[in-house]
Short mmCIF file of C-alpha atoms and ligand atoms in Angstrom, two decimals:
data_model
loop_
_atom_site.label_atom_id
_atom_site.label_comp_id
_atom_site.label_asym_id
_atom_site.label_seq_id
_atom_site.Cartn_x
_atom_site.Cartn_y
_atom_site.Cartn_z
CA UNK Z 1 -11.34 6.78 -34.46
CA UNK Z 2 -10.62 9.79 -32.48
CA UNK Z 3 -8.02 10.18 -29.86
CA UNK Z 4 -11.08 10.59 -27.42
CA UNK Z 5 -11.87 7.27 -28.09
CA UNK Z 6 -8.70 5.28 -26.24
CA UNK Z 7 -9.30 4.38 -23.03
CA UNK Z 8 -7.08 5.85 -20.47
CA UNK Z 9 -5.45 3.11 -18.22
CA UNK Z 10 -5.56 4.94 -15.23
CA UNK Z 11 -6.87 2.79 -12.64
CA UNK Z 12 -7.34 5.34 -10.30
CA UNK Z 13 -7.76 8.94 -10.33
CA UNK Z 14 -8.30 11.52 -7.77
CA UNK Z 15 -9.38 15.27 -8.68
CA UNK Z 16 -8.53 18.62 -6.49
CA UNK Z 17 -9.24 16.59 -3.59
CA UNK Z 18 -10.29 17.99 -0.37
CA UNK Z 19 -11.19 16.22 3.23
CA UNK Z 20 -11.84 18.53 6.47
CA UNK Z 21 -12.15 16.73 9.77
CA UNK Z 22 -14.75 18.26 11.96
CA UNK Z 23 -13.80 17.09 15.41
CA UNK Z 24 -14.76 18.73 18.70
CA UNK Z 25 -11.57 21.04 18.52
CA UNK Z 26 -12.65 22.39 15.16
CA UNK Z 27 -12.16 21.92 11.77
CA UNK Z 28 -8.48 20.01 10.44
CA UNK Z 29 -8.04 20.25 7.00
CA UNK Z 30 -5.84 17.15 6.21
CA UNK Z 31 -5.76 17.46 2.34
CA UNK Z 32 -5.83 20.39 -0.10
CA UNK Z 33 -6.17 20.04 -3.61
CA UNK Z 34 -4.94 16.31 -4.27
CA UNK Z 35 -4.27 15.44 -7.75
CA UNK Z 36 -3.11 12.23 -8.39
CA UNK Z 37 -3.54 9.42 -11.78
CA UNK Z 38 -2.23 5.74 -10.62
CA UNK Z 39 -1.80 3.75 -13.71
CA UNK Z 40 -2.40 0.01 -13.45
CA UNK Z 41 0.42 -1.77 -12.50
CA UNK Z 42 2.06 1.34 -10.58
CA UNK Z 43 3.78 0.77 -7.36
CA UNK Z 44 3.14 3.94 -5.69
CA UNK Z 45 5.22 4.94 -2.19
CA UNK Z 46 3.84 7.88 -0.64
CA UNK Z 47 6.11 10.20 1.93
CA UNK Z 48 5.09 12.89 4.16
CA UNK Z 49 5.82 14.37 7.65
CA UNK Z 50 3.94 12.69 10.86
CA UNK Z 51 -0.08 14.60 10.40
CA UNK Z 52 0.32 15.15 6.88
CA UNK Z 53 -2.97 13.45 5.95
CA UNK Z 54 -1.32 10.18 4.07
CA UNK Z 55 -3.13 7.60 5.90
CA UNK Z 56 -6.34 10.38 5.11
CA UNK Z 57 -5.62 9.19 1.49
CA UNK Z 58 -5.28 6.07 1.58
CA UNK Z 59 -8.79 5.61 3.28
CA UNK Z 60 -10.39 7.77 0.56
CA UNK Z 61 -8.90 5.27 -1.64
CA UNK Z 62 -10.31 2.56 -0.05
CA UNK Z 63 -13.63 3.99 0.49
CA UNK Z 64 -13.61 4.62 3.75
CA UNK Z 65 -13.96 8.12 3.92
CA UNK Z 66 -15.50 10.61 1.37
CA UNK Z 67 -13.88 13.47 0.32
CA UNK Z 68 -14.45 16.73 1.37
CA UNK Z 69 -14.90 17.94 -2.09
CA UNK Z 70 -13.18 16.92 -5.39
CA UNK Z 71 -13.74 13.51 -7.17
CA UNK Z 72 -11.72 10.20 -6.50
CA UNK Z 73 -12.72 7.76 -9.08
CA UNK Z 74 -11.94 3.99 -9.70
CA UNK Z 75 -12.19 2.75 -13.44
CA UNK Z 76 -13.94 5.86 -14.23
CA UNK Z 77 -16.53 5.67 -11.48
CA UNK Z 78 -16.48 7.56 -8.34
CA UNK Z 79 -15.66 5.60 -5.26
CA UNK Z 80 -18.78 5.21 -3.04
CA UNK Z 81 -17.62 2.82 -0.26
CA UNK Z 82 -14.94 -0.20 0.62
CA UNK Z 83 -14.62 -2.62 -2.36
CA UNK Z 84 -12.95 -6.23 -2.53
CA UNK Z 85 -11.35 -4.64 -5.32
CA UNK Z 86 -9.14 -2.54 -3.05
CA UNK Z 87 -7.52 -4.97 -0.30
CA UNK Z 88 -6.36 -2.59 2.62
CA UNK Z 89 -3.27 -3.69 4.77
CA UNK Z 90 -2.63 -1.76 8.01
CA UNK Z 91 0.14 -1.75 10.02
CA UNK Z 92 -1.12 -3.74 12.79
CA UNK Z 93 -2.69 -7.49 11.23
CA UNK Z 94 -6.37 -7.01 11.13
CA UNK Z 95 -6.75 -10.79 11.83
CA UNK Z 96 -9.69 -12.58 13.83
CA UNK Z 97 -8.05 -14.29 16.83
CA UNK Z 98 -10.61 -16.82 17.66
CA UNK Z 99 -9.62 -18.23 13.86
CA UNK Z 100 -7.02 -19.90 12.78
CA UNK Z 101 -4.95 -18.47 10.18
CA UNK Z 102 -6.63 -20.10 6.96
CA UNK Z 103 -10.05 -19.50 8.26
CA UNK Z 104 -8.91 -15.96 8.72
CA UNK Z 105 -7.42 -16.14 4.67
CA UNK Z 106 -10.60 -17.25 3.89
CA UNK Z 107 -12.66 -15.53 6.02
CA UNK Z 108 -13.30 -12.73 3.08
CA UNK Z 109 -14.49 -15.31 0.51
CA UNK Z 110 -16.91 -16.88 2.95
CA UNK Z 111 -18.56 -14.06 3.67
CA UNK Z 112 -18.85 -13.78 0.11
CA UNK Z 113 -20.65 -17.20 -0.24
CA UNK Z 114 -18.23 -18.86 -1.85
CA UNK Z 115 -18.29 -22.39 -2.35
CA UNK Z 116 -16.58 -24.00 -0.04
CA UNK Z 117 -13.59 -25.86 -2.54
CA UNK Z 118 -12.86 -22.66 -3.76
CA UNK Z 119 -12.52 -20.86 -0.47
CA UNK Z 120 -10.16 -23.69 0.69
CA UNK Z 121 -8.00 -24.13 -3.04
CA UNK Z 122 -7.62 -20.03 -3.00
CA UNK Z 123 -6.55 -19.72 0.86
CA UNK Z 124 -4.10 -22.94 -0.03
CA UNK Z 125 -2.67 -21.26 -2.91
CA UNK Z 126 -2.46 -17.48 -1.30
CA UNK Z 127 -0.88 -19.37 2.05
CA UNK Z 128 1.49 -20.79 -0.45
CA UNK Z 129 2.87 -17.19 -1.69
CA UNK Z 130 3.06 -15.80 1.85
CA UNK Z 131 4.95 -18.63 2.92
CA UNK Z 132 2.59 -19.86 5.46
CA UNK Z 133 1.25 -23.10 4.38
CA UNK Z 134 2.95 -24.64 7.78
CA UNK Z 135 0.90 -22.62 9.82
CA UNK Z 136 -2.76 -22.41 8.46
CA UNK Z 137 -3.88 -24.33 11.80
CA UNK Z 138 -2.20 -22.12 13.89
CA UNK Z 139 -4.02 -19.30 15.49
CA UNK Z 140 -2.82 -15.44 14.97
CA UNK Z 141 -1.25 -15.28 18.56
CA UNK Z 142 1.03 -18.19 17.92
CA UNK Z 143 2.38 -16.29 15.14
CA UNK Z 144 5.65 -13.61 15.14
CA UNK Z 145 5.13 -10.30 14.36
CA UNK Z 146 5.98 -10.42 10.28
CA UNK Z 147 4.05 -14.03 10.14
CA UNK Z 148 0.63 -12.01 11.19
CA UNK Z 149 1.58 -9.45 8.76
CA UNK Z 150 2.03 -12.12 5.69
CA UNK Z 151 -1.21 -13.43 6.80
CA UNK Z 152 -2.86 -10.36 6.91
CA UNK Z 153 -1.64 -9.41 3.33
CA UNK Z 154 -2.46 -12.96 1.98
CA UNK Z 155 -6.39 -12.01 3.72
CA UNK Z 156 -6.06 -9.23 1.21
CA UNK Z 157 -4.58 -11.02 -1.80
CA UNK Z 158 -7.22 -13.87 -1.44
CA UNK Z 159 -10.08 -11.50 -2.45
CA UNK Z 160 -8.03 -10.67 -5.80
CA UNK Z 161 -8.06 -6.99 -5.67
CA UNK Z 162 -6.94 -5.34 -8.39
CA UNK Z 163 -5.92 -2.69 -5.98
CA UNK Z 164 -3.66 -2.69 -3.26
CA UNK Z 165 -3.73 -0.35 -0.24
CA UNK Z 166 -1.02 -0.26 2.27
CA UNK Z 167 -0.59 2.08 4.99
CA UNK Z 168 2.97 1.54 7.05
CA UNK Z 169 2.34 -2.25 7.12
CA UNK Z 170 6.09 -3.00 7.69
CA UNK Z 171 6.49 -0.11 10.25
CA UNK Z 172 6.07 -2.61 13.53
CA UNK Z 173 8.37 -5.32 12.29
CA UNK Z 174 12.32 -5.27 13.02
CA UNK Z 175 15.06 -4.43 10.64
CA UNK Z 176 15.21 -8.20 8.98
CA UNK Z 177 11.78 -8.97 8.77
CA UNK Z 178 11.14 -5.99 7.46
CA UNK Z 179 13.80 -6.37 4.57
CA UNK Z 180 12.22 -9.77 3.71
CA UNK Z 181 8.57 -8.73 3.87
CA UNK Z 182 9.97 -5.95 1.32
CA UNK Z 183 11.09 -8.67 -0.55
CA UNK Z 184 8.15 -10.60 -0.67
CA UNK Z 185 5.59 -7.89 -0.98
CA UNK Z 186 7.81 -6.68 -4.55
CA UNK Z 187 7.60 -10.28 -6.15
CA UNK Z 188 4.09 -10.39 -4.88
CA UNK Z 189 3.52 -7.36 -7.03
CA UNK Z 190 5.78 -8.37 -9.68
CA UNK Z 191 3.79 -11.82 -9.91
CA UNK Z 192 0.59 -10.88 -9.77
CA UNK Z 193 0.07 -7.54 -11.23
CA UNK Z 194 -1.22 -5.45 -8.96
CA UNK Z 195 -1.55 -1.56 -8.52
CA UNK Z 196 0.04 -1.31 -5.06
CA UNK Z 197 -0.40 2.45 -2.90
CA UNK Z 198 1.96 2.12 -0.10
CA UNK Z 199 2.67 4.42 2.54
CA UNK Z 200 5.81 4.78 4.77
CA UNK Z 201 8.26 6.58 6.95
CA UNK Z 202 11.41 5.00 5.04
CA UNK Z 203 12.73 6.57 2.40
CA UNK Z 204 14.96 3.46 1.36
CA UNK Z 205 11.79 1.35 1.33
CA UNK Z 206 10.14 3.55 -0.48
CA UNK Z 207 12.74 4.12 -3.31
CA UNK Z 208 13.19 0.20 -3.54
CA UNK Z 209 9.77 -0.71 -3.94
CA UNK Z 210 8.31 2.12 -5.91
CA UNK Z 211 7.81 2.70 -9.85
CA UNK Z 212 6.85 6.15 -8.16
CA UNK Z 213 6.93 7.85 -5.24
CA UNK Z 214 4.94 10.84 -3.96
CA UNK Z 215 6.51 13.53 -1.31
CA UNK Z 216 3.46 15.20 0.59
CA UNK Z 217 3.55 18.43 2.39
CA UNK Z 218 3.00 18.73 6.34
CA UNK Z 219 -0.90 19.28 7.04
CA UNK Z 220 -2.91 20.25 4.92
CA UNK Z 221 -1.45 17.61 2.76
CA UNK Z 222 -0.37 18.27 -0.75
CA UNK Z 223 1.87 16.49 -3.09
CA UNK Z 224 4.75 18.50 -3.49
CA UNK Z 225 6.56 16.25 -5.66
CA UNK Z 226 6.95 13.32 -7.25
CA UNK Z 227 9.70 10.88 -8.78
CA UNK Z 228 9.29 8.31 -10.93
CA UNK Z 229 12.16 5.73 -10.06
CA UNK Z 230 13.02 2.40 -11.18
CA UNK Z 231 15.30 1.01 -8.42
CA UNK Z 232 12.82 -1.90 -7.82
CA UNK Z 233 13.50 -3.56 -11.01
CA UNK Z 234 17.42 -3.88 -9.88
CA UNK Z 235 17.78 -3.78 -6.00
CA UNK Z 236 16.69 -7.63 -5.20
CA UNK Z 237 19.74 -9.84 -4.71
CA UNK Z 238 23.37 -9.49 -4.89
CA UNK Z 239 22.94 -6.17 -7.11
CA UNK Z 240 20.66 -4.50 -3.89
CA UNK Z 241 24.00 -2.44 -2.77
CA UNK Z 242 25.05 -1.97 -5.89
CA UNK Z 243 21.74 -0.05 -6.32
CA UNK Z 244 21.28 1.36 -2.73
CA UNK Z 245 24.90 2.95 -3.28
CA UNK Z 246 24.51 4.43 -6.93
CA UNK Z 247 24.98 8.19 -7.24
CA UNK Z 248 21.08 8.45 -9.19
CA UNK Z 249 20.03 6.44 -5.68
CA UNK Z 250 21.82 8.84 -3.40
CA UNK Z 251 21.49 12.14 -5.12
CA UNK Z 252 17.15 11.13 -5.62
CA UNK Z 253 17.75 9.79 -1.73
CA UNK Z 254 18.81 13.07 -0.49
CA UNK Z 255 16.96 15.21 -2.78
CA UNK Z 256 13.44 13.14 -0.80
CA UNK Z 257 15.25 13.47 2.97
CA UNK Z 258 15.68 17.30 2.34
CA UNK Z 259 11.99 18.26 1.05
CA UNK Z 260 10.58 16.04 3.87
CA UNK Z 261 12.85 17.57 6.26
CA UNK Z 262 11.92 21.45 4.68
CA UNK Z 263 8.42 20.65 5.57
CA UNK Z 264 9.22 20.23 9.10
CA UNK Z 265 9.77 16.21 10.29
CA UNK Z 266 13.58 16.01 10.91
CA UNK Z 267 14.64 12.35 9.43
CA UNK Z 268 17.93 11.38 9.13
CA UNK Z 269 20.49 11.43 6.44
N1 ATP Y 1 -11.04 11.35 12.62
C1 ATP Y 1 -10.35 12.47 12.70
N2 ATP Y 1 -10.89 13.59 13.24
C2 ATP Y 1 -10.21 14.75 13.31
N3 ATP Y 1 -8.96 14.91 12.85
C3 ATP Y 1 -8.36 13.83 12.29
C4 ATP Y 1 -9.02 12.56 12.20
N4 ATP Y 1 -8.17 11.68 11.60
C5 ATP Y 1 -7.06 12.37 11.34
N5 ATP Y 1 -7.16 13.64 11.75
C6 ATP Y 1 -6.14 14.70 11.59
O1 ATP Y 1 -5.88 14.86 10.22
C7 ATP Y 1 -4.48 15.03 9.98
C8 ATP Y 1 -3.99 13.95 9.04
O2 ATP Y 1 -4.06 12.69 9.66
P1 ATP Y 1 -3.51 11.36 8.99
O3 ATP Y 1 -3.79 10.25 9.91
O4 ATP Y 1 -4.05 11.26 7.61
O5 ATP Y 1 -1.94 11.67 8.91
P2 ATP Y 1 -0.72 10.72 8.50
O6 ATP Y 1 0.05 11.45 7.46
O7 ATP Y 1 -1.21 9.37 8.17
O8 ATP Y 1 0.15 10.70 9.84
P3 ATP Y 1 1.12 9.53 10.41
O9 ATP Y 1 2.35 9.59 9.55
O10 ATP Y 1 1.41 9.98 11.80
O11 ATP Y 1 0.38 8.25 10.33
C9 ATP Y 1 -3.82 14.99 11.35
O12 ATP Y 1 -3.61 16.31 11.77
C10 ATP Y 1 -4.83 14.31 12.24
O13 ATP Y 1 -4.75 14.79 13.55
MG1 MG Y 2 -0.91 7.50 9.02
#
């Protein structure tokens, strides 16, 4: 058997990627030449000045745009449109707010034609890993800020995509929640598998989630560089400061702040 013969276990892979925005003022090019392999499994953060096309990615990704030119490719097979096997989470909930929260969970499935004891034993068991149970006949606006956004990701979860696509999901929450949706949304990927692709302003949250993560340019986006980093395996419980306060955290920390702040976006050290 020849070497040509073993599957690859990229799950997905995009090729010189290209996307121009025609808009009224003219042409944008928000990516240039995107390369990128995500192996099943990865946890993928993706950093980048305000413009630099990352949320532009992430919807090519998904499916909901089409590249310019190049080739962006699922299992081998280019991506023609949104999938269930690519859950999107934004950062405000995408939830229905004439249903309650596990008809929202399960709106997905019945849409789907699902029967209807599956659609109610998968929204009781994905309600169950976001913590939510208590609330499934609540609707979304008797719900706090970080509640909507567990629901929305359990909306996602319930469809079992192999595939998950985040884009600043924790960015409205405050400091806390946001530390404990972190928390959740790692042993949700720990637990269940998943190739997650999630984008953010924070370079802590992106170097404590991450098996990699990707530093873009300002517009036209390109990846300028990427590290492969292994913080998430060690920063949950007491050994988190231990971690956050390492000289390989720090010295990869800085190394991030300075390339993003080279390209233009001033964040702070
Ligand atoms: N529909 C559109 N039509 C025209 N230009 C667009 C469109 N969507 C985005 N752009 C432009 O493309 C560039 C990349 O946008 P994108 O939303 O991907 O950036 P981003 O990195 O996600 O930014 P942010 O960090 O602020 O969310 C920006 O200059 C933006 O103005
Ligand atoms: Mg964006």
């Amino acid at each position: 058997m020849g070497n040509e013969e073993i599957k690859d276990d990229y799950v997905i892979t995009l090729k010189d990627i290209n996307l121009k925005y025609e808009g009224e003022k003219g042409v944008v090019t928000a990516l240039e030449n995107v390369n990128l392999n995500i192996e099943n499994g990865e946890f993928i953060c993706v950093l980048g000045p305000s413009g630099c096309g990352k949320s532009t990615l992430l919807k090519i990704i998904a499916g909901l745009l089409a590249p310019s030119s190049g080739e962006a490719k699922m299992d081998q097979g280019i991506i023609k449109g949104p999938d269930y096997n690519r859950g999107v989470v934004f950062q405000n909930p995408t939830l229905y707010p004439w249903l309650n929260i596990r008809d929202n969970v399960g709106f997905g499935l019945k849409m789907r034609k699902f029967p209807k004891e599956d659609i109610a034993r998968r929204t009781k068991q994905y309600l169950e890993l976001v913590n939510l149970s208590e609330f499934e006949k609540h609707k979304p606006y008797e719900l706090s800020g970080g509640m909507k956004q567990r629901a929305s990701l359990a909306k996602v979860l319930v469809n079992n995509p192999r595939v998950i696509l985040m884009d600043e999901p924790l960015g409205a929450l405050d400091a806390l929640t946001r530390q404990n949706m972190q928390s959740l949304i790692r042993s949700l990927w720990w637990k269940t598998n998943k190739t997650v692709f999630l984008i953010t302003h924070d370079v802590d949250e992106a170097l404590s989630l991450g098996t990699r993560v990707i530093v873009m340019s300002s517009r036209p986006g390109r990846i300028v560089k990427e590290f492969k980093t292994d913080f998430t395996y060690n920063i949950t419980g007491d050994n988190g400061d231990r971690c956050r306060y390492s000289d390989h955290y720090l010295k990869i920390r800085e190394e991030i702040l300075n390339l993003i702040n080279d390209q233009g976006d001033k964040y702070v050290i």
